[in-house]
Short mmCIF file of C-alpha atoms and ligand atoms in Angstrom, two decimals:
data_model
loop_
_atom_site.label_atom_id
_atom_site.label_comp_id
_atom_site.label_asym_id
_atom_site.label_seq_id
_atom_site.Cartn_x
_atom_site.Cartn_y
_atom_site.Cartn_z
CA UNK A 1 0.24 20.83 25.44
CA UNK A 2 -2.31 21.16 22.31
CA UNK A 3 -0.87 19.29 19.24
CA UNK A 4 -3.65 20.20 16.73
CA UNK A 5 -4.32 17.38 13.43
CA UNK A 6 -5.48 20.71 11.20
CA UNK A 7 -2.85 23.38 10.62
CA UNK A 8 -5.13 25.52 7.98
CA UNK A 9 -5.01 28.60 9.95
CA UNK A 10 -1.23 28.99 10.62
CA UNK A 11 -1.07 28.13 6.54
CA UNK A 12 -3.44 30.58 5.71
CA UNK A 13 -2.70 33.65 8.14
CA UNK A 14 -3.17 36.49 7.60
CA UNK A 15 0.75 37.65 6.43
CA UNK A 16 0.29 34.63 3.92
CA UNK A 17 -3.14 36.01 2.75
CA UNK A 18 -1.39 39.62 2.31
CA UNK A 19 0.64 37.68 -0.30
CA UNK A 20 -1.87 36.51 -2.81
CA UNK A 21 -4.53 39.66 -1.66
CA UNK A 22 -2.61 41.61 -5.10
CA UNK A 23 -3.48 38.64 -6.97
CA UNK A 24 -6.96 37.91 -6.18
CA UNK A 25 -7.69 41.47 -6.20
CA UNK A 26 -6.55 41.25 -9.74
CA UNK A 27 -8.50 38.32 -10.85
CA UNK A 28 -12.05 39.25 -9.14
CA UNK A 29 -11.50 42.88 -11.96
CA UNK A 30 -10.75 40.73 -14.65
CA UNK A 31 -13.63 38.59 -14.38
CA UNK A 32 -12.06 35.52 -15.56
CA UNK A 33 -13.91 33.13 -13.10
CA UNK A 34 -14.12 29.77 -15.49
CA UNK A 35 -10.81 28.60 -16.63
CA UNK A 36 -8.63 31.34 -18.21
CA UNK A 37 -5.42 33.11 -17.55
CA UNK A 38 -5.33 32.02 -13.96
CA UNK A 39 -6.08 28.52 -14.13
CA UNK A 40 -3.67 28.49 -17.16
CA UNK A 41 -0.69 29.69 -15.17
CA UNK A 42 -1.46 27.12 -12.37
CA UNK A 43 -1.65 23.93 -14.85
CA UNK A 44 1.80 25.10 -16.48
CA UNK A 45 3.59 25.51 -13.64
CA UNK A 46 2.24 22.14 -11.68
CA UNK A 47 3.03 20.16 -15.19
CA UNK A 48 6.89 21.96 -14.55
CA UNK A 49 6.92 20.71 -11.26
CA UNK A 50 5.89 17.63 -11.89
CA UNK A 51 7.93 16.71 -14.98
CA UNK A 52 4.56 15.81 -17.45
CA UNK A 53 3.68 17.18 -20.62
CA UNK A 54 0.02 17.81 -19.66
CA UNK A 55 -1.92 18.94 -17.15
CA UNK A 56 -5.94 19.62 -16.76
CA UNK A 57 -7.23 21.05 -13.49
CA UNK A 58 -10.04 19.79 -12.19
CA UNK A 59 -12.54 20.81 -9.55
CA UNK A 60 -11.47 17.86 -7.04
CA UNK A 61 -9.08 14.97 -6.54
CA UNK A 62 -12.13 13.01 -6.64
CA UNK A 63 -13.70 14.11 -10.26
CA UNK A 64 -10.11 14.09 -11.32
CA UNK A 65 -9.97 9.97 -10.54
CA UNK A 66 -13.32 9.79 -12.58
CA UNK A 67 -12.01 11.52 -15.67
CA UNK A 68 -8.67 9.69 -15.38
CA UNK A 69 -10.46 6.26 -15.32
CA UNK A 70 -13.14 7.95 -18.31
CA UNK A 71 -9.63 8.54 -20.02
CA UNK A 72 -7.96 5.62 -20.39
CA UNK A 73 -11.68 3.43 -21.37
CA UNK A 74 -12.85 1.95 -18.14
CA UNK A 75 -16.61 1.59 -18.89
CA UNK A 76 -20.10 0.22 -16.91
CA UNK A 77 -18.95 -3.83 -16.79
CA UNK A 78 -15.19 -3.35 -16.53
CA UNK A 79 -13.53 -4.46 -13.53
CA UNK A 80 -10.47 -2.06 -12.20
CA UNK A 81 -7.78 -3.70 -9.40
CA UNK A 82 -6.94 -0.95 -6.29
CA UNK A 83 -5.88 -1.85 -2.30
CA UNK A 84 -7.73 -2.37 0.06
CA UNK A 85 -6.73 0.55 2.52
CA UNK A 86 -7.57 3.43 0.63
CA UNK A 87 -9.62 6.57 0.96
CA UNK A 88 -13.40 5.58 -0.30
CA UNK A 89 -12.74 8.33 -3.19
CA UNK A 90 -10.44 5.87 -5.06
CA UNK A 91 -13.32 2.74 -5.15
CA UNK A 92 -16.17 5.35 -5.28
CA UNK A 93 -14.66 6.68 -8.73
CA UNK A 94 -14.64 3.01 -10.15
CA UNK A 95 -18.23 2.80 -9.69
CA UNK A 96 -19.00 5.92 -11.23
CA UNK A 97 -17.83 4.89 -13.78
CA UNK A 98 -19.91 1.99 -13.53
CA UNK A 99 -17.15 -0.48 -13.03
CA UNK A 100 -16.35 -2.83 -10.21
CA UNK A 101 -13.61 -2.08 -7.99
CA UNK A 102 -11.46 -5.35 -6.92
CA UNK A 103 -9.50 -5.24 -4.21
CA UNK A 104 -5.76 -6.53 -3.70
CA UNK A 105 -4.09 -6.81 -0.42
CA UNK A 106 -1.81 -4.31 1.60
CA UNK A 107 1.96 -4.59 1.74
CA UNK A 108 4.04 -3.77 4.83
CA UNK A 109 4.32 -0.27 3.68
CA UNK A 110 0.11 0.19 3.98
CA UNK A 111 0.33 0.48 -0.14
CA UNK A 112 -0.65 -2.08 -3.10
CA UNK A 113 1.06 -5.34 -2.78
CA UNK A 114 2.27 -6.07 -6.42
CA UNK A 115 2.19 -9.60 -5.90
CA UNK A 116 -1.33 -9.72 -5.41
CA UNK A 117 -2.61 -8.19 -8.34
CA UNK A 118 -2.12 -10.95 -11.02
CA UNK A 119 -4.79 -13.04 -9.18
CA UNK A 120 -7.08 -10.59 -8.99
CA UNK A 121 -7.44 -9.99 -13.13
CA UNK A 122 -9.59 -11.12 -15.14
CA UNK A 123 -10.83 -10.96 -18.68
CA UNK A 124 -12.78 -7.90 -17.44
CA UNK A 125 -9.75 -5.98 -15.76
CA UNK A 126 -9.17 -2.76 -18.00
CA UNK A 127 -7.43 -0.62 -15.19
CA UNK A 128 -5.01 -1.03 -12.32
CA UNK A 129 -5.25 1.77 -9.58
CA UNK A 130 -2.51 2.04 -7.35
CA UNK A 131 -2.65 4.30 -4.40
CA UNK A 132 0.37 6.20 -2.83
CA UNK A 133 -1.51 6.45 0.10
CA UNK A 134 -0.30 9.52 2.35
CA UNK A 135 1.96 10.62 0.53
CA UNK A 136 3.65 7.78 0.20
CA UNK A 137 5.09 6.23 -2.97
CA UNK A 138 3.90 2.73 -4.23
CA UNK A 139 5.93 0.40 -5.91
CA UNK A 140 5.43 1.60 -9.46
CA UNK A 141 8.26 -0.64 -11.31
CA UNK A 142 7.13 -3.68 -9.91
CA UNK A 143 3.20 -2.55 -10.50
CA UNK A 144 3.71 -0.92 -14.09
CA UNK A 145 5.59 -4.65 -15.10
CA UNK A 146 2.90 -6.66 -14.58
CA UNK A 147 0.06 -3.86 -16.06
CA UNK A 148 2.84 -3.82 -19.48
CA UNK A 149 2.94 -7.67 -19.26
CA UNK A 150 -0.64 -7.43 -19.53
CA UNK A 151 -1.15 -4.58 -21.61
CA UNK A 152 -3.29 -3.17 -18.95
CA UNK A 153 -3.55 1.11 -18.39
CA UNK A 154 -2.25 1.68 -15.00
CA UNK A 155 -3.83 5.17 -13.49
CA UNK A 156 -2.33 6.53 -10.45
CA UNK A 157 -4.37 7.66 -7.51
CA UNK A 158 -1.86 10.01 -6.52
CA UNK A 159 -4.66 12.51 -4.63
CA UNK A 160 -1.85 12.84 -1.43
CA UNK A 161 1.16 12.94 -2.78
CA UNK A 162 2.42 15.73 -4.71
CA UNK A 163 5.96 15.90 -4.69
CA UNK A 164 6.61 12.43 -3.96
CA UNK A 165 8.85 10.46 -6.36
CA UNK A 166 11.05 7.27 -7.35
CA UNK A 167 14.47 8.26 -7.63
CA UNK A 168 13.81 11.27 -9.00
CA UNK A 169 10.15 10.76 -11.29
CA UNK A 170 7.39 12.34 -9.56
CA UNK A 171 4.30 10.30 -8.93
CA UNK A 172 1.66 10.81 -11.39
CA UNK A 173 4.17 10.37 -14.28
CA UNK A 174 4.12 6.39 -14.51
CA UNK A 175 0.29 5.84 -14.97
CA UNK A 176 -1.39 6.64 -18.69
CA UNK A 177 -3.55 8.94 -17.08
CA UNK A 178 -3.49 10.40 -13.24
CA UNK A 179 -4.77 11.68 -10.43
CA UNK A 180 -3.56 14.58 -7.51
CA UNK A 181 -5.46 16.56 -5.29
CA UNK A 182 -5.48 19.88 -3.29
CA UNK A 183 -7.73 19.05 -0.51
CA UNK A 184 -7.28 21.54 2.36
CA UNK A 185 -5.24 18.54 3.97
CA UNK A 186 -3.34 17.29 1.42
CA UNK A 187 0.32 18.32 1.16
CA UNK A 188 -0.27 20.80 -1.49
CA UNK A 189 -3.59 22.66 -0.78
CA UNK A 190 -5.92 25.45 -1.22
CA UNK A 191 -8.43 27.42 0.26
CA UNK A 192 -10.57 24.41 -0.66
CA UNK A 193 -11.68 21.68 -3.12
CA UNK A 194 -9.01 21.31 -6.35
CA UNK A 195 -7.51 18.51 -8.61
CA UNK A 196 -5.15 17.62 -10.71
CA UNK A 197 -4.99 15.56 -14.01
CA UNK A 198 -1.58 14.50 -15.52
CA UNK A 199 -0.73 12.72 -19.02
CA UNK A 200 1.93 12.28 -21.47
CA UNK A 201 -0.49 11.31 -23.84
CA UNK A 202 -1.82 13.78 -26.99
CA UNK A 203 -5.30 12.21 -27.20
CA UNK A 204 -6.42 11.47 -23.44
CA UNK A 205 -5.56 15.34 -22.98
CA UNK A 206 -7.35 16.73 -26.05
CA UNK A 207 -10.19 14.63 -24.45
CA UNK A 208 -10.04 15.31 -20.76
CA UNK A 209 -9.56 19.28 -21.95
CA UNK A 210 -13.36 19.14 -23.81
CA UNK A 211 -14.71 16.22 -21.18
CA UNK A 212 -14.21 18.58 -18.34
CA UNK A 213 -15.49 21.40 -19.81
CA UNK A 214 -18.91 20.27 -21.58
CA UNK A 215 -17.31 19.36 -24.56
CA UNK A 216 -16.66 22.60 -26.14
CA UNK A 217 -14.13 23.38 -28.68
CA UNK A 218 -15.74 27.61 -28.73
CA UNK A 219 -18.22 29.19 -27.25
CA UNK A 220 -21.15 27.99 -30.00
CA UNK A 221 -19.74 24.36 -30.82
CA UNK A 222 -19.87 20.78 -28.63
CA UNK A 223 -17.55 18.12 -30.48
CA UNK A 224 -18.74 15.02 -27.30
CA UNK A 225 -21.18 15.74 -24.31
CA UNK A 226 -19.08 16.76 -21.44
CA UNK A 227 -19.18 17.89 -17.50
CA UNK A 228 -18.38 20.71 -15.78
CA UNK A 229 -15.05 19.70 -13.80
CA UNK A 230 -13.31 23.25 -13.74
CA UNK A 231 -10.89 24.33 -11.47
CA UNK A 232 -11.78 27.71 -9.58
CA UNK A 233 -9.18 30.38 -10.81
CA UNK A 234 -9.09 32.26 -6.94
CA UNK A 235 -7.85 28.33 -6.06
CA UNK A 236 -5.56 28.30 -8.87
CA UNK A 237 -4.02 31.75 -7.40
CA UNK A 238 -3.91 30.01 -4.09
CA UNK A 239 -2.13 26.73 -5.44
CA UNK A 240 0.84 29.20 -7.36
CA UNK A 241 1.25 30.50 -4.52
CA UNK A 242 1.63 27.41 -2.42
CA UNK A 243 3.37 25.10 -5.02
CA UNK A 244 6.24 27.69 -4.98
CA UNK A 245 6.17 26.36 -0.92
CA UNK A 246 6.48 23.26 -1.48
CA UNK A 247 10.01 22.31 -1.28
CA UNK A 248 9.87 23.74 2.09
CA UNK A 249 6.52 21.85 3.38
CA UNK A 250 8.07 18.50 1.78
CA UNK A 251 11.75 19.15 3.61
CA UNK A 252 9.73 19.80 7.32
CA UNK A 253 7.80 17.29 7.07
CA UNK A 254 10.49 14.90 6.28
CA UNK A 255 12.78 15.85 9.29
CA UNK A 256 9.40 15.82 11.03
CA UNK A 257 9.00 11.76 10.15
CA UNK A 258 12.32 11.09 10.82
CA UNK A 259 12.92 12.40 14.46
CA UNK A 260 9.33 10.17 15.01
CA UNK A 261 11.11 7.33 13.02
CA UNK A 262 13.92 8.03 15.71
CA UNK A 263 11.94 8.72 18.64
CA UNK A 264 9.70 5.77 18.43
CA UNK A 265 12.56 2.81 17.37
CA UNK A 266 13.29 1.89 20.76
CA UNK A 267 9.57 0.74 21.32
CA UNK A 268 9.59 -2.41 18.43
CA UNK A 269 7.13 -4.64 20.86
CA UNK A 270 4.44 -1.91 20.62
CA UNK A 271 5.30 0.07 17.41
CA UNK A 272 5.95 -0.79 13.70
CA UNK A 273 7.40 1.53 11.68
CA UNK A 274 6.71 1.88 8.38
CA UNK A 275 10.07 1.09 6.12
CA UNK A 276 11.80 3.53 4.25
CA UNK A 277 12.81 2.29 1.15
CA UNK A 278 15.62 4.06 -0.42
CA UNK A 279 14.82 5.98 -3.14
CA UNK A 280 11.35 7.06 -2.15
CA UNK A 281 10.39 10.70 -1.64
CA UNK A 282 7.87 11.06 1.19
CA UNK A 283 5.58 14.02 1.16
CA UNK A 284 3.97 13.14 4.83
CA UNK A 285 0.66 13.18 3.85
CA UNK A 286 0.08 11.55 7.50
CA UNK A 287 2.44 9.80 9.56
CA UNK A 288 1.87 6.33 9.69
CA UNK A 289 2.73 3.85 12.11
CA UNK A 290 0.72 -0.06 13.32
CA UNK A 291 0.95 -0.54 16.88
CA UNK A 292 -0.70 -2.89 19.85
CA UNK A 293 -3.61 -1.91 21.62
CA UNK A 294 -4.43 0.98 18.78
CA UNK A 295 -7.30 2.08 20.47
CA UNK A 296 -6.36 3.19 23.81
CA UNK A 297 -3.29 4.54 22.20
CA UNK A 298 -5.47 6.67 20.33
CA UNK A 299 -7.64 7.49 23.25
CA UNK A 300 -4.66 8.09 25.48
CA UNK A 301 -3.22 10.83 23.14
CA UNK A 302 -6.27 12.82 22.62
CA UNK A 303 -6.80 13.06 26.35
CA UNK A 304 -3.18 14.34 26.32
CA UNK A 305 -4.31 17.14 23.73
CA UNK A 306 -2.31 15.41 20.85
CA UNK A 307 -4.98 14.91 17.70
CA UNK A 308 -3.95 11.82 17.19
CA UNK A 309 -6.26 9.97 14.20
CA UNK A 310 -7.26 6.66 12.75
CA UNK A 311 -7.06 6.06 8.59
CA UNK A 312 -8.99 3.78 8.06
CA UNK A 313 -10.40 1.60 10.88
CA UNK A 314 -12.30 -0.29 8.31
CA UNK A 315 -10.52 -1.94 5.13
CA UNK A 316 -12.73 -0.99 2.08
CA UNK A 317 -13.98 -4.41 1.36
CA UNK A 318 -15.42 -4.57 4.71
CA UNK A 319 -17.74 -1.26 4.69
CA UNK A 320 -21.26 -1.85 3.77
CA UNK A 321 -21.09 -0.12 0.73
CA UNK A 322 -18.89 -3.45 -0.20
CA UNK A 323 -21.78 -5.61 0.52
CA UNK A 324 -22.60 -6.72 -3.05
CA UNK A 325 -19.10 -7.09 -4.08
CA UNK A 326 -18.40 -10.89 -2.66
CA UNK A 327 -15.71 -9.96 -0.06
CA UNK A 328 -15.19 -11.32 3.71
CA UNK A 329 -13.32 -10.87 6.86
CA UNK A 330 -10.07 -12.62 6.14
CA UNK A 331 -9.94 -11.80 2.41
CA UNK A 332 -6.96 -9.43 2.84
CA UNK A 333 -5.74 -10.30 6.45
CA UNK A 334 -2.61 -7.43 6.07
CA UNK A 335 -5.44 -4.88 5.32
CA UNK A 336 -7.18 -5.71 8.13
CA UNK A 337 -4.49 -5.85 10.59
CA UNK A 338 -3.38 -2.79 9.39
CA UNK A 339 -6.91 -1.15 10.21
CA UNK A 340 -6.67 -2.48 13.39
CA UNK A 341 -3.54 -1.06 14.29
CA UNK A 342 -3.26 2.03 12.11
CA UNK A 343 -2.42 5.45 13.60
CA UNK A 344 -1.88 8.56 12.50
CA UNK A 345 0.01 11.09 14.76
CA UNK A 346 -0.04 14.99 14.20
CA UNK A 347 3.38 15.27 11.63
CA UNK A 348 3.00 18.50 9.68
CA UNK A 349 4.77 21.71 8.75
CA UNK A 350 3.23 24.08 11.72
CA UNK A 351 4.24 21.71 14.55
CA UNK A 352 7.17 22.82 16.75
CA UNK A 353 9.81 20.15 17.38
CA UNK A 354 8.80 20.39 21.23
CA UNK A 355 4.95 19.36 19.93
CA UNK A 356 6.67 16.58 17.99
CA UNK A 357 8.78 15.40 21.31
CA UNK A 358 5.79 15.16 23.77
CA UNK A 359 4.03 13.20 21.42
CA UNK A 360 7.06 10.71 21.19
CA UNK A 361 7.25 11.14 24.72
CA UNK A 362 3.52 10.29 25.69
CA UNK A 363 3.47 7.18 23.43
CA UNK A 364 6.66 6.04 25.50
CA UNK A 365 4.39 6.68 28.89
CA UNK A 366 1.51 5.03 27.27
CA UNK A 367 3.40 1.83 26.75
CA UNK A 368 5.47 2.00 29.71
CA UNK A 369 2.77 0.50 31.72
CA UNK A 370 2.67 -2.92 29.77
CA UNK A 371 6.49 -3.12 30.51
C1 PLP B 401 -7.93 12.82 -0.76
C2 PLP B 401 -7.93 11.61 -1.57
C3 PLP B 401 -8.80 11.46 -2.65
C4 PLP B 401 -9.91 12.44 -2.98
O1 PLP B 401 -9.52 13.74 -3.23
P1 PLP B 401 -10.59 14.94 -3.04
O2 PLP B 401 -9.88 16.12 -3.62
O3 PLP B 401 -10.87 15.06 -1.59
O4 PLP B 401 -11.80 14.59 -3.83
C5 PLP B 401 -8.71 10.31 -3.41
N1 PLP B 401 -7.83 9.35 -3.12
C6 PLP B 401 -6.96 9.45 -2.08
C7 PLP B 401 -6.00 8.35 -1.82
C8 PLP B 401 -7.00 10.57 -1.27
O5 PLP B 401 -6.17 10.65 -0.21
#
C-alpha cells in the first residue's frame, strides 16, 4: 500500500478546479493582478475567520514573519527569543531584520517552553517569537505573562496553524503583530506561495498596508520606502475557496490524529505521544510523535510505501548557519532529543482510514521485533 506525504493533487483535482475556473476566469478579464477586489475579499473573510480586526496578505508566510517583526520595532542589534525546533523561516526572519535570534528550549509538546524564556532576555530582547509548530498551539497565557511582565511585543509565528485556537481564540490573535501561511502544505493552502498578517492594532496596520506595498498612499505619492510583499489575487481566489473548507480539513484531520493517538498507545516503550492538552485546537499540520530507534523506523516505513518524514533532524542552534551565534550540543538537551526521535507520519485529509491503519499496523511490526 502507497501512503503518499503530499496530497496536492487529490486537493486540487480537477472537480475542485471546475469550482474556482468561474472565478479565475473572471479575474484574468478584469485585470486586477496587484491587490484589488480579489485580494480584498480574501483578507476580509480570513480576518472573519480568524476573529482580528486586520488583516494584510502577503506574498509568503516567510515575508509575512519579516514585516510582523518590522512591525512591532525589532531592528539590526535587537535580540528576539524563539525555540529551538522550528522551521529555519522563523530564525531566518530575525536576521533579516538584522537581529539575533536566541533560542529557548522545547517542551514535551515539541513547542516553546515558557519557563525558559526569562533567562534568555536581555536588555537587547525587543521580541518574543513563539511557534505553534504543526499546527499545534503553544502555550500563549503562560508566554504572553511573562512578555506583559516585561513589556515585551510577543509576535506569533503561526505559519502552520490556521484554525488552531485556545479555548476558542484563534492563534494569531494573542501576539501584537502575526504571522500565517498558505504554503502548498500547510493546512490552509493554495496553488502556491501566500501569507498572512494579523493585528488588532490601528498603526502597525496602516504601516504594514504601505510597507508591503512600496509605501504608497496613490498611485503618484510614497509616505516611507516600502517592498513589494503582495499577495497574488488568482491565490487569493484559491484561498476563498479553500478557507470555506476548512472546518472540514481541520475535523479529518483531527479524527485522523486521534485513531493514531489510539492506535499507537499500546506501544509506550517505543512511542511518545504528544499530549493533548484540553482546550487546544489542533489543525494537524503534521503528526508528531518521538520514538526509539527513529531512524530505522523511518527507513522501515518508506520501504513499506508509507512517506513517513523527519522535522527537523537538526535543532536550529546546531545547523551551521548557527555557527556565530555561541550555541553547543547540550544547550537545549529536549530539542535535541526531540530531533533525534522526531517523526512525522502521513496524517492528512486525502488518506483513507485503511492508509491510516497499515501505518499503525507497520509501526506495531516494526517494533515487534525488539519485544
Ligand atoms: C511554513 C513555515 C514558515 C514559512 O512559511 P512560507 O510561507 O513557506 O514562507 C515559517 N514558520 C513556520 C513554523 C512554518 O511552518
Amino acid at each position: 500500500m502507497h501512503v503518499k506525504y503530499n496530497y496536492l493533487a487529490e486537493q486540487f483535482s480537477d472537480s475542485v478546479f471546475e469550482k474556482v475556473l468561474p472565478e479565475i476566469r473572471e479575474l484574468i478579464a478584469s485585470g486586477e493582478f496587484t491587490l484589488g477586489p480579489y485580494v480584498d475579499k480574501f483578507e476580509k473573510k480570513f480576518a472573519k475567520y480568524v476573529g482580528v480586526k486586520h488583516v494584510i496578505s502577503t506574498n509568503n508566510g516567510t515575508d509575512a514573519l519579516i514585516l510582523c517583526l518590522k512591525a512591532v520595532g525589532v531592528k539590526p542589534g535587537d535580540e528576539v527569543i524563539t525555540v529551538a525546533n522550528t522551521f529555519y523561516a522563523t530564525a531566518g526572519a530575525i536576521v533579516a531584520c538584522g537581529a539575533t535570534p536566541r533560542f529557548v528550549d522545547c517542551n514535551e509538546r515539541y513547542s516553546m517552553d515558557p519557563t525558559k524564556i526569562e533567562t534568555a532576555l536581555t536588555s537587547k530582547t525587543t521580541a518574543i517569537l513563539p511557534v505553534h509548530w504543526a499546527g499545534q498551539p503553544a502555550d500563549m497565557k503562560e508566554i504572553m505573562a511573562i512578555a506583559d511582565r516585561h513589556r515585551i511585543a510577543v509576535v506569533e509565528d503561526a505559519c502552520p496553524s490556521v484554525g488552531a485556537s485556545i479555548d476558542g481564540k484563534s492563534v494569531g490573535t494573542f501576539g501584537k503583530v502575526n504571522a500565517f501561511s498558505m504554503h502548498p502544505l500547510k493546512p490552509l493552502n493554495v496553488c502556491g506561495d501566500g501569507g498572512m498578517v494579523t493585528t488588532n492594532d490601528d498603526k502597525c496596520a496602516e504601516w504594514l498596508r504601505l510597507y508591503r506595498n512600496h509605501g504608497m498612499v496613490d498611485r503618484d505619492h510614497i509616505d516611507i520606502w516600502g517592498v513589494n510583499n503582495r499577495l497574488q489575487p488568482f491565490q487569493a481566489v484559491m484561498g476563498c475557496h479553500v478557507l470555506d473548507t476548512m472546518p472540514q480539513i481541520i475535523k479529518v484531520r483531527n479524527a485522523n490524529a486521534r485513531r493514531f493517538d489510539e492506535g499507537l498507545a499500546d506501544l509506550p516503550d517505543f512511542v511518545r505521544l504528544c499530549p493533548r492538552p484540553k482546550g487546544m485546537l489542533e489543525v494537524y499540520q503534521l503528526y508528531l510523535c518521538t520514538v526509539k530507534k527513529r531512524d530505522d523506523l523511518v527507513k522501515y516505513l518508506n520501504e513499506k510505501g508509507i512517506e513517513a518524514k523527519v522535522h527537523y533532524p537538526v535543532a536550529l542552534h546546531l545547523q551551521k548557519a548557527a555557527k556565530n551565534l555561541g550555541y553547543k550540543k547540550g544547550d537545549f538537551p529536549v530539542a535535541e532529543q526531540q530531533a533525534d526521535e522526531i517523526v512525522t507520519l502521513p496524517s492528512h485529509q486525502h488518506l483513507t482510514l485503511d492508509q491510516i491503519d497499515y501505518t499503525i499496523d507497520c509501526v506495531h511490526k516494526f517494533y515487534k521485533q525488539f519485544n
